[in-house]
């Protein structure tokens, strides 16, 4: 992996991006601060560094993408992250969303079904000084050994909310997950009111790559 360098040019580009996200409706100051601090270009191949601060998704290999900054900010805002939160992420991808969560003081457990992406994210995140707990596998089954989680974020489009994830959410916890068909999904926030009661709130529409697994799409 090449040396990681950040400079005033990239910092300026991040300031511009953060201002753009604020005009698009992102209000959580902690979320905006994290996007200002985490260099998104580290998650890009060097030749494409100049694209890192456009509000767009970008290919990361294996047919997957790093989510659009607006989407990352939106999902993070729905979670109301507090320092010390234990967060489960399904779909590590590039590791950028995990970095944003850790920058905000969360402890992150993240699962990725493509081993090559998981290994690449592990190397980069450690090099950046973050300490995520990562594994390669089917995230639709959650990670029972570490449950319950204060927050759960699913970064791929699901046909339904996987039951295992509802079970592994702490009481009072929040999950954010895009639910729909393979073309478009509605962002859903699931709040666990008690052991047997959840509240589901439907939010805006997005387009994610599919969540593939036992409680996801069967490919
Ligand atoms: N959070 C990522 C977004 C990556 S795109 C980022 O910040 O870059 C979604 C990712 O979910 C893809 O890498 C895809 O391989 C992964 N994915 C899809 N289904 C999965 C499953 N069942 N378990 C774990 N990861 C899954």
Short mmCIF file of C-alpha atoms and ligand atoms in Angstrom, two decimals:
data_model
loop_
_atom_site.label_atom_id
_atom_site.label_comp_id
_atom_site.label_asym_id
_atom_site.label_seq_id
_atom_site.Cartn_x
_atom_site.Cartn_y
_atom_site.Cartn_z
CA UNK A 1 0.00 0.00 0.00
CA UNK A 2 1.37 3.47 -0.92
CA UNK A 3 2.17 6.07 1.73
CA UNK A 4 -0.84 7.93 3.05
CA UNK A 5 -0.58 11.66 2.60
CA UNK A 6 -3.13 14.32 3.36
CA UNK A 7 -2.59 18.03 2.61
CA UNK A 8 -4.31 21.43 2.48
CA UNK A 9 -5.68 20.66 -1.00
CA UNK A 10 -7.56 17.57 0.22
CA UNK A 11 -8.58 19.26 3.47
CA UNK A 12 -10.05 22.12 1.42
CA UNK A 13 -11.89 19.64 -0.80
CA UNK A 14 -13.35 18.02 2.33
CA UNK A 15 -14.50 21.39 3.69
CA UNK A 16 -16.30 21.98 0.38
CA UNK A 17 -17.87 18.51 0.49
CA UNK A 18 -19.04 19.00 4.09
CA UNK A 19 -20.64 22.34 3.16
CA UNK A 20 -22.38 20.61 0.24
CA UNK A 21 -23.69 17.83 2.55
CA UNK A 22 -25.00 20.42 5.01
CA UNK A 23 -26.97 22.11 2.20
CA UNK A 24 -28.33 18.67 1.24
CA UNK A 25 -29.76 18.29 4.75
CA UNK A 26 -27.10 16.70 6.95
CA UNK A 27 -27.33 18.52 10.28
CA UNK A 28 -25.56 16.33 12.84
CA UNK A 29 -22.40 18.30 13.72
CA UNK A 30 -20.58 15.14 14.83
CA UNK A 31 -21.21 13.49 11.47
CA UNK A 32 -20.02 16.55 9.53
CA UNK A 33 -16.90 16.79 11.72
CA UNK A 34 -16.02 13.14 11.06
CA UNK A 35 -16.40 13.62 7.29
CA UNK A 36 -14.14 16.68 7.59
CA UNK A 37 -11.50 14.66 9.44
CA UNK A 38 -11.37 11.31 7.63
CA UNK A 39 -9.40 11.46 4.33
CA UNK A 40 -11.71 9.72 1.84
CA UNK A 41 -9.00 9.66 -0.83
CA UNK A 42 -7.12 7.00 1.18
CA UNK A 43 -9.92 4.60 0.18
CA UNK A 44 -9.34 5.29 -3.53
CA UNK A 45 -6.64 4.08 -5.94
CA UNK A 46 -4.07 6.88 -6.30
CA UNK A 47 -5.03 7.63 -9.92
CA UNK A 48 -8.55 8.49 -8.78
CA UNK A 49 -7.68 10.66 -5.75
CA UNK A 50 -9.12 13.68 -7.58
CA UNK A 51 -12.58 12.04 -7.49
CA UNK A 52 -12.60 11.33 -3.76
CA UNK A 53 -14.41 14.50 -2.72
CA UNK A 54 -17.19 14.40 -5.30
CA UNK A 55 -20.49 13.41 -3.73
CA UNK A 56 -20.58 10.15 -5.67
CA UNK A 57 -20.24 6.39 -5.12
CA UNK A 58 -17.10 4.88 -6.67
CA UNK A 59 -16.02 1.33 -7.70
CA UNK A 60 -13.74 -0.45 -5.18
CA UNK A 61 -13.39 -3.82 -6.96
CA UNK A 62 -15.37 -7.09 -6.78
CA UNK A 63 -18.29 -5.22 -8.40
CA UNK A 64 -18.79 -3.20 -5.20
CA UNK A 65 -18.70 0.53 -4.43
CA UNK A 66 -17.69 2.93 -1.68
CA UNK A 67 -21.01 4.60 -0.79
CA UNK A 68 -21.69 8.21 -1.79
CA UNK A 69 -20.63 10.63 1.01
CA UNK A 70 -24.25 11.84 1.33
CA UNK A 71 -25.39 8.25 1.91
CA UNK A 72 -22.66 7.64 4.51
CA UNK A 73 -23.58 10.87 6.31
CA UNK A 74 -27.32 10.09 6.08
CA UNK A 75 -27.04 6.58 7.54
CA UNK A 76 -24.66 7.76 10.26
CA UNK A 77 -27.01 10.61 11.18
CA UNK A 78 -29.94 8.18 11.55
CA UNK A 79 -27.89 6.19 14.10
CA UNK A 80 -27.35 9.11 16.53
CA UNK A 81 -23.83 7.87 17.29
CA UNK A 82 -22.51 8.50 20.78
CA UNK A 83 -18.95 7.95 21.97
CA UNK A 84 -18.57 4.36 23.19
CA UNK A 85 -21.41 2.95 21.08
CA UNK A 86 -20.88 -0.65 20.02
CA UNK A 87 -21.76 -0.76 16.32
CA UNK A 88 -22.21 -3.70 13.96
CA UNK A 89 -21.73 -2.89 10.27
CA UNK A 90 -22.78 -5.28 7.50
CA UNK A 91 -20.77 -4.60 4.33
CA UNK A 92 -17.30 -3.31 5.26
CA UNK A 93 -16.50 -2.60 1.59
CA UNK A 94 -13.70 -0.03 1.48
CA UNK A 95 -13.84 0.57 5.26
CA UNK A 96 -14.76 4.26 4.88
CA UNK A 97 -18.09 4.04 6.72
CA UNK A 98 -16.37 2.12 9.52
CA UNK A 99 -13.70 4.87 9.75
CA UNK A 100 -16.41 7.55 10.08
CA UNK A 101 -18.04 5.60 12.93
CA UNK A 102 -14.72 5.05 14.73
CA UNK A 103 -13.79 8.73 14.25
CA UNK A 104 -17.00 9.51 16.17
CA UNK A 105 -15.85 7.30 19.05
CA UNK A 106 -17.76 4.11 18.27
CA UNK A 107 -16.34 0.60 18.59
CA UNK A 108 -16.92 -1.08 15.23
CA UNK A 109 -17.53 -4.73 14.37
CA UNK A 110 -17.83 -5.08 10.61
CA UNK A 111 -18.57 -8.04 8.33
CA UNK A 112 -17.80 -8.26 4.60
CA UNK A 113 -18.65 -11.17 2.28
CA UNK A 114 -15.70 -10.54 -0.09
CA UNK A 115 -12.51 -11.63 1.63
CA UNK A 116 -10.28 -9.49 -0.63
CA UNK A 117 -12.19 -6.33 0.36
CA UNK A 118 -12.15 -7.25 4.05
CA UNK A 119 -8.37 -7.78 4.02
CA UNK A 120 -7.75 -4.54 2.14
CA UNK A 121 -9.94 -2.57 4.55
CA UNK A 122 -8.17 -4.19 7.53
CA UNK A 123 -4.75 -3.10 6.27
CA UNK A 124 -5.83 0.46 5.51
CA UNK A 125 -7.82 1.05 8.71
CA UNK A 126 -4.96 -0.23 10.88
CA UNK A 127 -2.52 1.96 8.99
CA UNK A 128 -4.81 4.94 9.71
CA UNK A 129 -4.70 4.07 13.42
CA UNK A 130 -8.21 2.63 13.81
CA UNK A 131 -8.89 -0.66 15.54
CA UNK A 132 -11.99 -2.26 14.03
CA UNK A 133 -12.98 -5.88 14.61
CA UNK A 134 -13.43 -7.29 11.10
CA UNK A 135 -14.48 -10.61 9.65
CA UNK A 136 -15.24 -12.16 6.32
CA UNK A 137 -18.60 -13.90 6.03
CA UNK A 138 -22.37 -13.54 5.67
CA UNK A 139 -23.44 -10.53 7.72
CA UNK A 140 -27.17 -11.25 7.42
CA UNK A 141 -26.66 -13.67 10.32
CA UNK A 142 -25.10 -10.91 12.43
CA UNK A 143 -22.29 -11.64 14.89
CA UNK A 144 -23.91 -13.40 17.88
CA UNK A 145 -20.65 -13.68 19.88
CA UNK A 146 -20.49 -9.90 20.29
CA UNK A 147 -24.23 -9.13 20.54
CA UNK A 148 -26.06 -7.07 21.64
CA UNK A 149 -25.10 -4.00 19.61
CA UNK A 150 -26.18 -0.42 20.42
CA UNK A 151 -26.37 0.35 16.72
CA UNK A 152 -26.47 -1.73 13.51
CA UNK A 153 -25.80 -0.34 10.03
CA UNK A 154 -26.42 -2.33 6.87
CA UNK A 155 -24.68 -0.79 3.85
CA UNK A 156 -26.18 -3.04 1.14
CA UNK A 157 -29.78 -3.25 -0.09
CA UNK A 158 -31.88 -5.90 1.70
CA UNK A 159 -35.14 -7.59 0.62
CA UNK A 160 -36.29 -7.65 4.28
CA UNK A 161 -34.85 -6.73 7.67
CA UNK A 162 -32.90 -9.87 8.71
CA UNK A 163 -34.42 -11.35 11.88
CA UNK A 164 -30.96 -12.15 13.31
CA UNK A 165 -30.08 -8.45 13.25
CA UNK A 166 -33.26 -7.47 15.11
CA UNK A 167 -32.40 -10.10 17.73
CA UNK A 168 -28.83 -8.79 18.10
CA UNK A 169 -29.88 -5.16 18.57
CA UNK A 170 -29.77 -3.94 22.17
CA UNK A 171 -32.98 -2.69 23.77
CA UNK A 172 -33.10 1.02 23.00
CA UNK A 173 -30.79 0.38 20.04
CA UNK A 174 -31.16 1.70 16.49
CA UNK A 175 -30.61 -0.09 13.18
CA UNK A 176 -30.43 1.64 9.79
CA UNK A 177 -30.99 -0.53 6.71
CA UNK A 178 -32.02 0.06 3.09
CA UNK A 179 -34.96 -2.25 2.24
CA UNK A 180 -36.52 -2.80 -1.18
CA UNK A 181 -35.82 -4.50 -4.49
CA UNK A 182 -32.42 -4.82 -6.19
CA UNK A 183 -32.80 -1.48 -8.03
CA UNK A 184 -33.99 0.84 -5.28
CA UNK A 185 -34.58 0.76 -1.57
CA UNK A 186 -36.18 2.83 1.14
CA UNK A 187 -33.98 3.66 4.11
CA UNK A 188 -35.53 2.17 7.21
CA UNK A 189 -34.75 2.95 10.82
CA UNK A 190 -35.60 0.18 13.29
CA UNK A 191 -35.75 1.08 16.98
CA UNK A 192 -35.88 -1.76 19.49
CA UNK A 193 -38.40 -0.64 22.10
CA UNK A 194 -38.34 -3.84 24.19
CA UNK A 195 -37.32 -7.48 23.76
CA UNK A 196 -40.49 -8.12 21.74
CA UNK A 197 -41.34 -4.72 20.27
CA UNK A 198 -39.78 -2.72 17.44
CA UNK A 199 -40.68 0.58 15.82
CA UNK A 200 -40.00 0.95 12.10
CA UNK A 201 -39.67 4.33 10.40
CA UNK A 202 -39.47 4.65 6.61
CA UNK A 203 -37.17 7.38 5.32
CA UNK A 204 -35.82 8.42 1.89
CA UNK A 205 -35.10 6.36 -1.20
CA UNK A 206 -31.59 5.14 -2.16
CA UNK A 207 -29.87 2.68 -4.52
CA UNK A 208 -27.39 0.26 -2.91
CA UNK A 209 -25.59 -2.83 -4.19
CA UNK A 210 -27.49 -5.98 -3.06
CA UNK A 211 -27.14 -7.61 0.35
CA UNK A 212 -26.37 -11.22 -0.58
CA UNK A 213 -26.79 -13.97 1.99
CA UNK A 214 -28.99 -16.33 3.93
CA UNK A 215 -31.37 -13.55 5.03
CA UNK A 216 -30.62 -11.36 1.98
CA UNK A 217 -30.79 -11.90 -1.77
CA UNK A 218 -29.94 -15.44 -2.91
CA UNK A 219 -27.47 -15.28 -5.81
N1 LIG B 1 -19.71 0.45 3.89
C1 LIG B 1 -19.01 0.31 2.62
C2 LIG B 1 -19.99 0.20 1.47
C3 LIG B 1 -19.67 -0.98 0.62
S1 LIG B 1 -20.91 -1.48 -0.53
C4 LIG B 1 -18.00 1.43 2.44
O1 LIG B 1 -17.95 2.35 3.27
O2 LIG B 1 -17.20 1.38 1.50
C5 LIG B 1 -21.67 -2.83 0.35
C6 LIG B 1 -20.80 -4.01 0.71
O3 LIG B 1 -21.64 -5.01 1.28
C7 LIG B 1 -20.10 -4.68 -0.47
O4 LIG B 1 -18.72 -4.67 -0.24
C8 LIG B 1 -20.65 -6.11 -0.45
O5 LIG B 1 -19.69 -7.08 -0.80
C9 LIG B 1 -21.08 -6.27 1.00
N2 LIG B 1 -22.09 -7.30 1.26
C10 LIG B 1 -23.16 -7.67 0.52
N3 LIG B 1 -23.85 -8.65 1.14
C11 LIG B 1 -23.19 -8.92 2.30
C12 LIG B 1 -23.40 -9.84 3.38
N4 LIG B 1 -24.44 -10.70 3.42
N5 LIG B 1 -22.53 -9.82 4.41
C13 LIG B 1 -21.46 -8.98 4.41
N6 LIG B 1 -21.21 -8.10 3.43
C14 LIG B 1 -22.07 -8.06 2.38
#
